Short mmCIF file of N, CA and C in Angstrom, two decimals:
data_model
loop_
_atom_site.label_atom_id
_atom_site.label_comp_id
_atom_site.label_asym_id
_atom_site.label_seq_id
_atom_site.Cartn_x
_atom_site.Cartn_y
_atom_site.Cartn_z
N MET D 9 0.84 -1.17 0.00
CA MET D 9 0.00 0.00 0.00
C MET D 9 0.89 1.24 0.00
N PRO D 10 0.76 2.10 -0.99
CA PRO D 10 1.59 3.30 -1.03
C PRO D 10 1.14 4.30 0.04
N PHE D 11 2.11 4.98 0.59
CA PHE D 11 1.83 6.01 1.58
C PHE D 11 1.60 7.33 0.86
N PRO D 12 0.67 8.12 1.35
CA PRO D 12 0.46 9.43 0.71
C PRO D 12 1.70 10.30 0.93
N SER D 13 1.98 11.14 -0.05
CA SER D 13 3.15 12.00 0.07
C SER D 13 2.91 13.09 1.11
N SER D 14 3.97 13.53 1.70
CA SER D 14 3.91 14.56 2.72
C SER D 14 3.44 15.87 2.09
N PRO D 15 2.60 16.62 2.78
CA PRO D 15 2.15 17.90 2.21
C PRO D 15 3.30 18.90 2.11
N ARG D 16 4.41 18.66 2.83
CA ARG D 16 5.54 19.57 2.80
C ARG D 16 6.62 19.10 1.84
N ALA D 17 6.35 18.07 1.07
CA ALA D 17 7.37 17.56 0.14
C ALA D 17 7.72 18.63 -0.87
N ARG D 18 9.03 18.79 -1.10
CA ARG D 18 9.51 19.80 -2.04
C ARG D 18 9.90 19.12 -3.33
N SER D 19 9.66 19.81 -4.40
CA SER D 19 10.10 19.28 -5.68
C SER D 19 11.53 19.71 -5.93
N GLY D 20 12.24 18.97 -6.74
CA GLY D 20 13.60 19.34 -7.08
C GLY D 20 14.62 18.74 -6.13
N PRO D 21 15.87 18.94 -6.45
CA PRO D 21 16.94 18.36 -5.63
C PRO D 21 17.09 19.09 -4.31
N ARG D 22 17.62 18.40 -3.34
CA ARG D 22 17.89 18.97 -2.03
C ARG D 22 19.21 19.75 -2.06
N ARG D 23 19.37 20.67 -1.12
CA ARG D 23 20.55 21.51 -1.06
C ARG D 23 21.82 20.67 -0.91
N ARG D 24 21.82 19.70 -0.04
CA ARG D 24 23.02 18.87 0.14
C ARG D 24 23.37 18.12 -1.12
N SER D 25 22.36 17.66 -1.85
CA SER D 25 22.63 16.94 -3.10
C SER D 25 23.32 17.84 -4.10
N LEU D 26 22.85 19.07 -4.22
CA LEU D 26 23.46 20.00 -5.17
C LEU D 26 24.88 20.36 -4.77
N LEU D 27 25.11 20.57 -3.48
CA LEU D 27 26.47 20.87 -3.03
C LEU D 27 27.41 19.70 -3.29
N ALA D 28 26.92 18.49 -3.05
CA ALA D 28 27.75 17.31 -3.30
C ALA D 28 28.05 17.17 -4.78
N VAL D 29 27.07 17.42 -5.62
CA VAL D 29 27.27 17.33 -7.07
C VAL D 29 28.28 18.38 -7.53
N GLY D 30 28.16 19.61 -7.02
CA GLY D 30 29.09 20.67 -7.41
C GLY D 30 30.52 20.33 -7.03
N SER D 31 30.72 19.85 -5.80
CA SER D 31 32.06 19.49 -5.36
C SER D 31 32.60 18.31 -6.15
N THR D 32 31.75 17.33 -6.42
CA THR D 32 32.18 16.17 -7.19
C THR D 32 32.53 16.57 -8.61
N ALA D 33 31.76 17.46 -9.19
CA ALA D 33 32.05 17.91 -10.56
C ALA D 33 33.41 18.60 -10.62
N LEU D 34 33.73 19.39 -9.60
CA LEU D 34 35.03 20.04 -9.57
C LEU D 34 36.15 19.01 -9.48
N ALA D 35 35.96 18.00 -8.65
CA ALA D 35 37.00 16.98 -8.50
C ALA D 35 37.16 16.18 -9.80
N LEU D 36 36.05 15.83 -10.42
CA LEU D 36 36.12 15.06 -11.66
C LEU D 36 36.72 15.85 -12.81
N ALA D 37 36.58 17.16 -12.76
CA ALA D 37 37.12 17.99 -13.82
C ALA D 37 38.63 18.15 -13.69
N GLY D 38 39.18 17.62 -12.62
CA GLY D 38 40.63 17.68 -12.46
C GLY D 38 41.10 19.01 -11.93
N CYS D 39 40.30 19.65 -11.12
CA CYS D 39 40.69 20.97 -10.63
C CYS D 39 41.24 20.92 -9.23
N THR D 40 41.67 19.76 -8.79
CA THR D 40 42.24 19.69 -7.46
C THR D 40 43.60 20.37 -7.46
N VAL D 41 43.93 20.95 -6.36
CA VAL D 41 45.17 21.70 -6.23
C VAL D 41 46.35 20.76 -6.33
N GLY D 42 47.36 21.16 -7.11
CA GLY D 42 48.61 20.43 -7.17
C GLY D 42 48.63 19.25 -8.12
N HIS D 43 47.68 19.13 -9.03
CA HIS D 43 47.67 17.98 -9.92
C HIS D 43 48.52 18.19 -11.16
N GLU D 44 48.97 19.41 -11.37
CA GLU D 44 49.71 19.72 -12.60
C GLU D 44 51.18 19.34 -12.47
N ASP D 45 51.82 19.11 -13.60
CA ASP D 45 53.26 18.91 -13.61
C ASP D 45 53.92 20.23 -13.30
N PRO D 46 55.04 20.22 -12.56
CA PRO D 46 55.70 21.48 -12.22
C PRO D 46 56.09 22.28 -13.46
N GLY D 47 56.43 21.63 -14.57
CA GLY D 47 56.83 22.34 -15.77
C GLY D 47 55.70 23.05 -16.47
N GLU D 48 54.46 22.70 -16.17
CA GLU D 48 53.31 23.33 -16.83
C GLU D 48 52.93 24.66 -16.20
N ARG D 49 53.36 24.93 -15.00
CA ARG D 49 52.90 26.12 -14.29
C ARG D 49 53.19 27.41 -15.03
N GLY D 50 54.39 27.63 -15.45
CA GLY D 50 54.71 28.91 -16.07
C GLY D 50 54.62 28.86 -17.57
N ASP D 51 55.48 28.12 -18.20
CA ASP D 51 55.61 28.17 -19.65
C ASP D 51 54.60 27.32 -20.40
N GLY D 52 53.98 26.36 -19.75
CA GLY D 52 53.05 25.46 -20.44
C GLY D 52 51.72 26.10 -20.77
N ARG D 53 51.40 27.23 -20.16
CA ARG D 53 50.13 27.89 -20.40
C ARG D 53 50.35 29.14 -21.24
N SER D 54 49.42 29.35 -22.12
CA SER D 54 49.50 30.55 -22.95
C SER D 54 49.14 31.78 -22.11
N ALA D 55 49.50 32.92 -22.60
CA ALA D 55 49.16 34.17 -21.91
C ALA D 55 47.65 34.33 -21.82
N ALA D 56 46.94 33.91 -22.87
CA ALA D 56 45.47 34.02 -22.85
C ALA D 56 44.88 33.13 -21.77
N GLU D 57 45.44 31.93 -21.60
CA GLU D 57 44.93 31.04 -20.57
C GLU D 57 45.22 31.61 -19.18
N ARG D 58 46.41 32.15 -18.99
CA ARG D 58 46.75 32.75 -17.69
C ARG D 58 45.82 33.92 -17.38
N ARG D 59 45.53 34.74 -18.40
CA ARG D 59 44.60 35.86 -18.20
C ARG D 59 43.20 35.36 -17.86
N ALA D 60 42.75 34.31 -18.56
CA ALA D 60 41.41 33.77 -18.30
C ALA D 60 41.33 33.19 -16.88
N ARG D 61 42.36 32.50 -16.45
CA ARG D 61 42.39 31.96 -15.09
C ARG D 61 42.39 33.09 -14.07
N ALA D 62 43.19 34.12 -14.31
CA ALA D 62 43.27 35.24 -13.38
C ALA D 62 41.92 35.96 -13.29
N ARG D 63 41.27 36.14 -14.42
CA ARG D 63 39.96 36.80 -14.40
C ARG D 63 38.93 35.95 -13.66
N ALA D 64 38.94 34.64 -13.91
CA ALA D 64 38.00 33.75 -13.23
C ALA D 64 38.25 33.77 -11.72
N ALA D 65 39.51 33.80 -11.32
CA ALA D 65 39.84 33.87 -9.89
C ALA D 65 39.35 35.19 -9.29
N ARG D 66 39.58 36.30 -9.99
CA ARG D 66 39.12 37.61 -9.51
C ARG D 66 37.60 37.64 -9.40
N ASP D 67 36.92 37.07 -10.39
CA ASP D 67 35.46 37.03 -10.35
C ASP D 67 34.96 36.24 -9.14
N SER D 68 35.60 35.12 -8.88
CA SER D 68 35.21 34.31 -7.72
C SER D 68 35.54 35.04 -6.42
N GLU D 69 36.68 35.74 -6.38
CA GLU D 69 37.02 36.53 -5.19
C GLU D 69 35.97 37.60 -4.93
N ALA D 70 35.52 38.26 -6.00
CA ALA D 70 34.49 39.29 -5.85
C ALA D 70 33.19 38.67 -5.33
N LEU D 71 32.87 37.47 -5.79
CA LEU D 71 31.67 36.79 -5.32
C LEU D 71 31.80 36.42 -3.84
N VAL D 72 32.98 35.97 -3.43
CA VAL D 72 33.20 35.68 -2.01
C VAL D 72 32.96 36.94 -1.18
N LYS D 73 33.44 38.08 -1.67
CA LYS D 73 33.23 39.34 -0.95
C LYS D 73 31.75 39.69 -0.87
N ARG D 74 31.00 39.37 -1.91
CA ARG D 74 29.55 39.60 -1.86
C ARG D 74 28.91 38.73 -0.78
N TYR D 75 29.31 37.45 -0.76
CA TYR D 75 28.79 36.56 0.29
C TYR D 75 29.15 37.11 1.67
N ASP D 76 30.39 37.56 1.84
CA ASP D 76 30.82 38.10 3.13
C ASP D 76 29.97 39.31 3.53
N ALA D 77 29.70 40.19 2.57
CA ALA D 77 28.91 41.38 2.86
C ALA D 77 27.49 41.02 3.28
N VAL D 78 26.89 40.07 2.57
CA VAL D 78 25.53 39.66 2.91
C VAL D 78 25.50 38.97 4.27
N ILE D 79 26.48 38.11 4.52
CA ILE D 79 26.54 37.42 5.81
C ILE D 79 26.70 38.43 6.95
N ALA D 80 27.54 39.44 6.74
CA ALA D 80 27.74 40.46 7.77
C ALA D 80 26.48 41.29 7.99
N ALA D 81 25.77 41.63 6.92
CA ALA D 81 24.58 42.47 7.03
C ALA D 81 23.33 41.69 7.42
N ARG D 82 23.28 40.42 7.05
CA ARG D 82 22.10 39.60 7.29
C ARG D 82 22.51 38.31 8.00
N PRO D 83 22.89 38.36 9.27
CA PRO D 83 23.40 37.19 9.99
C PRO D 83 22.44 36.00 10.02
N ALA D 84 21.17 36.24 9.88
CA ALA D 84 20.21 35.13 9.88
C ALA D 84 20.41 34.22 8.67
N LEU D 85 21.08 34.70 7.65
CA LEU D 85 21.31 33.91 6.43
C LEU D 85 22.62 33.12 6.47
N THR D 86 23.38 33.25 7.54
CA THR D 86 24.70 32.62 7.60
C THR D 86 24.65 31.12 7.36
N GLU D 87 23.73 30.42 7.97
CA GLU D 87 23.65 28.96 7.82
C GLU D 87 23.43 28.55 6.37
N LEU D 88 22.62 29.29 5.67
CA LEU D 88 22.36 29.00 4.25
C LEU D 88 23.55 29.40 3.38
N LEU D 89 24.15 30.54 3.63
CA LEU D 89 25.15 31.10 2.73
C LEU D 89 26.57 30.58 2.96
N TRP D 90 26.90 30.20 4.18
CA TRP D 90 28.29 29.83 4.46
C TRP D 90 28.80 28.69 3.58
N PRO D 91 28.05 27.60 3.38
CA PRO D 91 28.57 26.53 2.50
C PRO D 91 28.78 27.01 1.06
N LEU D 92 27.92 27.88 0.57
CA LEU D 92 28.06 28.41 -0.78
C LEU D 92 29.28 29.32 -0.87
N ARG D 93 29.50 30.11 0.14
CA ARG D 93 30.67 30.99 0.20
C ARG D 93 31.95 30.16 0.21
N GLU D 94 31.98 29.12 1.01
CA GLU D 94 33.17 28.27 1.09
C GLU D 94 33.45 27.57 -0.24
N GLU D 95 32.40 27.13 -0.91
CA GLU D 95 32.61 26.50 -2.21
C GLU D 95 33.15 27.51 -3.22
N THR D 96 32.65 28.72 -3.16
CA THR D 96 33.16 29.77 -4.05
C THR D 96 34.62 30.08 -3.74
N ARG D 97 34.99 30.03 -2.48
CA ARG D 97 36.39 30.23 -2.10
C ARG D 97 37.27 29.11 -2.67
N ARG D 98 36.74 27.90 -2.70
CA ARG D 98 37.48 26.78 -3.31
C ARG D 98 37.64 26.99 -4.82
N HIS D 99 36.69 27.65 -5.43
CA HIS D 99 36.81 27.95 -6.87
C HIS D 99 38.03 28.85 -7.11
N VAL D 100 38.24 29.82 -6.23
CA VAL D 100 39.41 30.69 -6.37
C VAL D 100 40.67 29.85 -6.35
N ARG D 101 40.77 28.94 -5.40
CA ARG D 101 41.96 28.08 -5.30
C ARG D 101 42.10 27.20 -6.54
N ALA D 102 40.99 26.74 -7.09
CA ALA D 102 41.06 25.91 -8.28
C ALA D 102 41.61 26.69 -9.47
N PHE D 103 41.20 27.94 -9.61
CA PHE D 103 41.67 28.76 -10.72
C PHE D 103 43.12 29.20 -10.55
N THR D 104 43.56 29.36 -9.31
CA THR D 104 44.91 29.83 -9.07
C THR D 104 45.88 28.70 -8.77
N GLY D 105 45.40 27.47 -8.73
CA GLY D 105 46.27 26.36 -8.38
C GLY D 105 46.65 26.38 -6.91
N GLY D 106 45.85 27.07 -6.09
CA GLY D 106 46.10 27.13 -4.66
C GLY D 106 47.11 28.19 -4.27
N SER D 107 47.52 29.04 -5.21
CA SER D 107 48.58 30.01 -4.92
C SER D 107 48.10 31.22 -4.15
N ARG D 108 46.79 31.43 -4.07
CA ARG D 108 46.28 32.53 -3.25
C ARG D 108 44.90 32.15 -2.75
N GLN D 109 44.48 32.89 -1.76
CA GLN D 109 43.20 32.62 -1.13
C GLN D 109 42.36 33.88 -1.23
N ALA D 110 41.06 33.73 -1.44
CA ALA D 110 40.20 34.89 -1.63
C ALA D 110 40.19 35.80 -0.42
N THR D 111 39.81 35.26 0.70
CA THR D 111 39.79 36.00 1.94
C THR D 111 40.23 35.03 3.02
N PRO D 112 40.70 35.53 4.12
CA PRO D 112 41.14 34.62 5.16
C PRO D 112 40.05 33.65 5.55
N SER D 113 40.40 32.41 5.63
CA SER D 113 39.46 31.38 6.03
C SER D 113 39.26 31.43 7.53
N PRO D 114 38.06 31.19 7.99
CA PRO D 114 37.85 31.22 9.42
C PRO D 114 38.62 30.09 10.09
N SER D 115 39.11 30.34 11.28
CA SER D 115 39.87 29.32 11.99
C SER D 115 38.96 28.40 12.77
N THR D 116 37.68 28.68 12.76
CA THR D 116 36.77 27.83 13.49
C THR D 116 36.44 26.61 12.68
N SER D 117 36.20 25.52 13.36
CA SER D 117 35.83 24.28 12.67
C SER D 117 34.32 24.24 12.51
N ALA D 118 33.87 23.28 11.71
CA ALA D 118 32.43 23.16 11.46
C ALA D 118 31.68 22.82 12.74
N SER D 119 32.34 22.16 13.69
CA SER D 119 31.66 21.78 14.91
C SER D 119 31.73 22.86 15.98
N SER D 120 32.46 23.93 15.70
CA SER D 120 32.60 25.01 16.67
C SER D 120 31.30 25.77 16.79
N SER D 121 31.09 26.34 17.96
CA SER D 121 29.83 27.05 18.18
C SER D 121 29.91 28.51 17.75
N SER D 122 31.11 29.02 17.45
CA SER D 122 31.19 30.42 17.03
C SER D 122 30.73 30.58 15.59
N SER D 123 30.21 31.73 15.29
CA SER D 123 29.65 32.00 13.97
C SER D 123 30.74 32.21 12.94
N PRO D 124 30.60 31.62 11.74
CA PRO D 124 31.58 31.85 10.69
C PRO D 124 31.65 33.32 10.30
N ALA D 125 30.55 34.03 10.38
CA ALA D 125 30.53 35.44 9.98
C ALA D 125 31.41 36.27 10.90
N ALA D 126 31.50 35.88 12.16
CA ALA D 126 32.30 36.64 13.11
C ALA D 126 33.78 36.58 12.79
N SER D 127 34.23 35.49 12.16
CA SER D 127 35.65 35.35 11.89
C SER D 127 36.01 35.63 10.44
N ALA D 128 35.05 35.97 9.62
CA ALA D 128 35.33 36.27 8.22
C ALA D 128 35.97 37.64 8.11
N ALA D 129 36.66 37.85 7.01
CA ALA D 129 37.29 39.15 6.77
C ALA D 129 36.21 40.21 6.63
N PRO D 130 36.52 41.45 6.99
CA PRO D 130 35.50 42.48 6.86
C PRO D 130 35.07 42.62 5.41
N PRO D 131 33.77 42.72 5.15
CA PRO D 131 33.30 42.81 3.78
C PRO D 131 33.69 44.13 3.14
N SER D 132 33.84 44.11 1.84
CA SER D 132 34.13 45.34 1.12
C SER D 132 32.86 46.18 1.03
N ALA D 133 32.93 47.26 0.34
CA ALA D 133 31.79 48.17 0.23
C ALA D 133 30.77 47.65 -0.77
N VAL D 134 30.24 46.48 -0.52
CA VAL D 134 29.21 45.89 -1.37
C VAL D 134 27.86 46.26 -0.78
N ALA D 135 27.00 46.82 -1.61
CA ALA D 135 25.67 47.20 -1.14
C ALA D 135 24.83 45.94 -0.93
N VAL D 136 24.21 45.86 0.22
CA VAL D 136 23.38 44.70 0.56
C VAL D 136 21.95 45.20 0.73
N PRO D 137 21.00 44.59 0.01
CA PRO D 137 19.59 44.97 0.16
C PRO D 137 19.11 44.85 1.61
N GLY D 138 18.06 45.55 1.92
CA GLY D 138 17.58 45.66 3.29
C GLY D 138 16.83 44.49 3.87
N ASN D 139 16.47 43.49 3.07
CA ASN D 139 15.79 42.34 3.65
C ASN D 139 16.39 41.05 3.10
N ASP D 140 16.10 39.95 3.78
CA ASP D 140 16.70 38.66 3.42
C ASP D 140 16.36 38.24 1.99
N LYS D 141 15.12 38.39 1.61
CA LYS D 141 14.69 37.95 0.28
C LYS D 141 15.44 38.70 -0.82
N ASP D 142 15.55 40.00 -0.68
CA ASP D 142 16.26 40.80 -1.69
C ASP D 142 17.77 40.52 -1.68
N ALA D 143 18.31 40.28 -0.49
CA ALA D 143 19.74 39.96 -0.39
C ALA D 143 20.03 38.64 -1.11
N LEU D 144 19.17 37.64 -0.92
CA LEU D 144 19.34 36.36 -1.62
C LEU D 144 19.17 36.54 -3.13
N ALA D 145 18.20 37.36 -3.52
CA ALA D 145 17.98 37.60 -4.96
C ALA D 145 19.19 38.29 -5.59
N ALA D 146 19.81 39.22 -4.87
CA ALA D 146 21.00 39.90 -5.40
C ALA D 146 22.16 38.93 -5.56
N LEU D 147 22.35 38.05 -4.58
CA LEU D 147 23.40 37.03 -4.69
C LEU D 147 23.11 36.08 -5.84
N ALA D 148 21.87 35.66 -5.97
CA ALA D 148 21.50 34.76 -7.06
C ALA D 148 21.75 35.40 -8.41
N SER D 149 21.45 36.69 -8.52
CA SER D 149 21.68 37.41 -9.77
C SER D 149 23.17 37.46 -10.09
N ALA D 150 24.00 37.73 -9.09
CA ALA D 150 25.45 37.77 -9.31
C ALA D 150 25.97 36.39 -9.71
N GLU D 151 25.48 35.34 -9.05
CA GLU D 151 25.89 33.97 -9.39
C GLU D 151 25.46 33.63 -10.82
N ARG D 152 24.23 33.97 -11.18
CA ARG D 152 23.70 33.66 -12.51
C ARG D 152 24.51 34.37 -13.60
N GLU D 153 24.79 35.65 -13.40
CA GLU D 153 25.54 36.42 -14.38
C GLU D 153 26.94 35.84 -14.57
N LEU D 154 27.59 35.48 -13.48
CA LEU D 154 28.93 34.92 -13.56
C LEU D 154 28.92 33.53 -14.19
N ALA D 155 27.95 32.71 -13.85
CA ALA D 155 27.85 31.38 -14.46
C ALA D 155 27.62 31.49 -15.96
N ASP D 156 26.78 32.43 -16.38
CA ASP D 156 26.53 32.62 -17.80
C ASP D 156 27.79 33.10 -18.53
N ARG D 157 28.50 34.04 -17.92
CA ARG D 157 29.73 34.55 -18.53
C ARG D 157 30.77 33.44 -18.66
N ARG D 158 30.88 32.60 -17.65
CA ARG D 158 31.84 31.49 -17.71
C ARG D 158 31.44 30.47 -18.76
N ALA D 159 30.16 30.21 -18.89
CA ALA D 159 29.71 29.26 -19.92
C ALA D 159 30.05 29.78 -21.31
N LYS D 160 29.93 31.07 -21.53
CA LYS D 160 30.29 31.65 -22.83
C LYS D 160 31.79 31.61 -23.08
N ALA D 161 32.58 31.73 -22.02
CA ALA D 161 34.03 31.74 -22.14
C ALA D 161 34.60 30.37 -22.51
N LEU D 162 33.82 29.33 -22.39
CA LEU D 162 34.29 27.97 -22.68
C LEU D 162 34.84 27.84 -24.10
N LEU D 163 34.28 28.59 -25.03
CA LEU D 163 34.68 28.48 -26.43
C LEU D 163 36.09 29.02 -26.69
N ASP D 164 36.59 29.85 -25.79
CA ASP D 164 37.84 30.55 -26.04
C ASP D 164 39.03 30.04 -25.22
N VAL D 165 38.85 28.95 -24.48
CA VAL D 165 39.94 28.46 -23.63
C VAL D 165 40.25 27.00 -23.94
N PRO D 166 41.47 26.55 -23.61
CA PRO D 166 41.83 25.16 -23.88
C PRO D 166 41.11 24.18 -22.95
N GLY D 167 41.24 22.89 -23.26
CA GLY D 167 40.49 21.81 -22.63
C GLY D 167 40.42 21.81 -21.12
N GLU D 168 41.57 21.80 -20.43
CA GLU D 168 41.55 21.70 -18.97
C GLU D 168 40.81 22.89 -18.36
N LEU D 169 41.12 24.08 -18.82
CA LEU D 169 40.46 25.26 -18.29
C LEU D 169 38.98 25.27 -18.67
N ALA D 170 38.65 24.80 -19.85
CA ALA D 170 37.25 24.73 -20.27
C ALA D 170 36.47 23.80 -19.34
N ARG D 171 37.06 22.66 -19.00
CA ARG D 171 36.39 21.73 -18.07
C ARG D 171 36.19 22.38 -16.71
N LEU D 172 37.21 23.08 -16.24
CA LEU D 172 37.11 23.76 -14.95
C LEU D 172 36.04 24.84 -14.99
N LEU D 173 36.04 25.65 -16.04
CA LEU D 173 35.01 26.68 -16.17
C LEU D 173 33.62 26.07 -16.22
N ALA D 174 33.47 24.97 -16.94
CA ALA D 174 32.17 24.29 -17.03
C ALA D 174 31.72 23.81 -15.65
N SER D 175 32.64 23.22 -14.91
CA SER D 175 32.30 22.73 -13.57
C SER D 175 31.90 23.86 -12.64
N VAL D 176 32.67 24.93 -12.65
CA VAL D 176 32.39 26.05 -11.77
C VAL D 176 31.11 26.76 -12.22
N SER D 177 30.87 26.83 -13.51
CA SER D 177 29.63 27.40 -14.01
C SER D 177 28.43 26.56 -13.54
N ALA D 178 28.56 25.25 -13.59
CA ALA D 178 27.49 24.36 -13.11
C ALA D 178 27.27 24.54 -11.61
N ALA D 179 28.36 24.69 -10.87
CA ALA D 179 28.23 24.93 -9.43
C ALA D 179 27.52 26.26 -9.18
N GLY D 180 27.83 27.27 -9.99
CA GLY D 180 27.15 28.56 -9.87
C GLY D 180 25.66 28.44 -10.14
N ALA D 181 25.32 27.63 -11.14
CA ALA D 181 23.89 27.40 -11.43
C ALA D 181 23.21 26.70 -10.26
N ALA D 182 23.91 25.78 -9.63
CA ALA D 182 23.35 25.12 -8.44
C ALA D 182 23.18 26.13 -7.31
N HIS D 183 24.13 27.04 -7.16
CA HIS D 183 24.00 28.08 -6.14
C HIS D 183 22.78 28.95 -6.40
N VAL D 184 22.55 29.28 -7.67
CA VAL D 184 21.37 30.08 -8.02
C VAL D 184 20.11 29.36 -7.58
N TYR D 185 20.03 28.07 -7.86
CA TYR D 185 18.85 27.28 -7.44
C TYR D 185 18.69 27.33 -5.92
N LEU D 186 19.80 27.10 -5.21
CA LEU D 186 19.72 27.08 -3.76
C LEU D 186 19.31 28.44 -3.19
N LEU D 187 19.78 29.50 -3.82
CA LEU D 187 19.46 30.84 -3.33
C LEU D 187 18.03 31.25 -3.66
N THR D 188 17.48 30.72 -4.73
CA THR D 188 16.13 31.14 -5.14
C THR D 188 15.05 30.15 -4.78
N GLU D 189 15.33 28.87 -4.89
CA GLU D 189 14.29 27.86 -4.70
C GLU D 189 14.56 26.94 -3.51
N GLY D 190 15.79 26.46 -3.43
CA GLY D 190 16.10 25.38 -2.50
C GLY D 190 16.26 25.76 -1.05
N GLY D 191 16.82 26.92 -0.79
CA GLY D 191 17.13 27.23 0.59
C GLY D 191 16.25 28.28 1.21
N ALA D 192 15.62 29.07 0.40
CA ALA D 192 14.86 30.21 0.95
C ALA D 192 13.46 29.83 1.34
#
């Protein structure tokens, strides 16, 4: 005998599923830190590829700063936004090969009771809307625009970077879903 579905059942994937898929996609795309041959770091990449990686890293850094600003201004959203912020910070490391970090990582562990927002770097002068819904919508818009730009850039970069851009673009699309449908 089938059981009736719960009246609170949500359609679509769960937040944890999307985060797991995004992280797995990054790993499968070969974007783990330190996987390259030492000889490929400098001379093996074209100037265009280095510029594309640098721009992608800067874009991700700017997105991390947006997350930091929203978390600082809207602390009630910290639980929802912190995992997305951390994944975006990992994108910076993937684009830079781990050579720089977007913003200082909090020294607190996941099991610690202190708030991640309290230990994050001070946010830059990013304007944050006055309510939670608008703040989430602004972050979703930034994620969507960046994911779209990265998807278009795939045509102009070599294979490894194209795979990385595709993975990070897909993760950005998952973030958009979580910010608009899944988590709010």
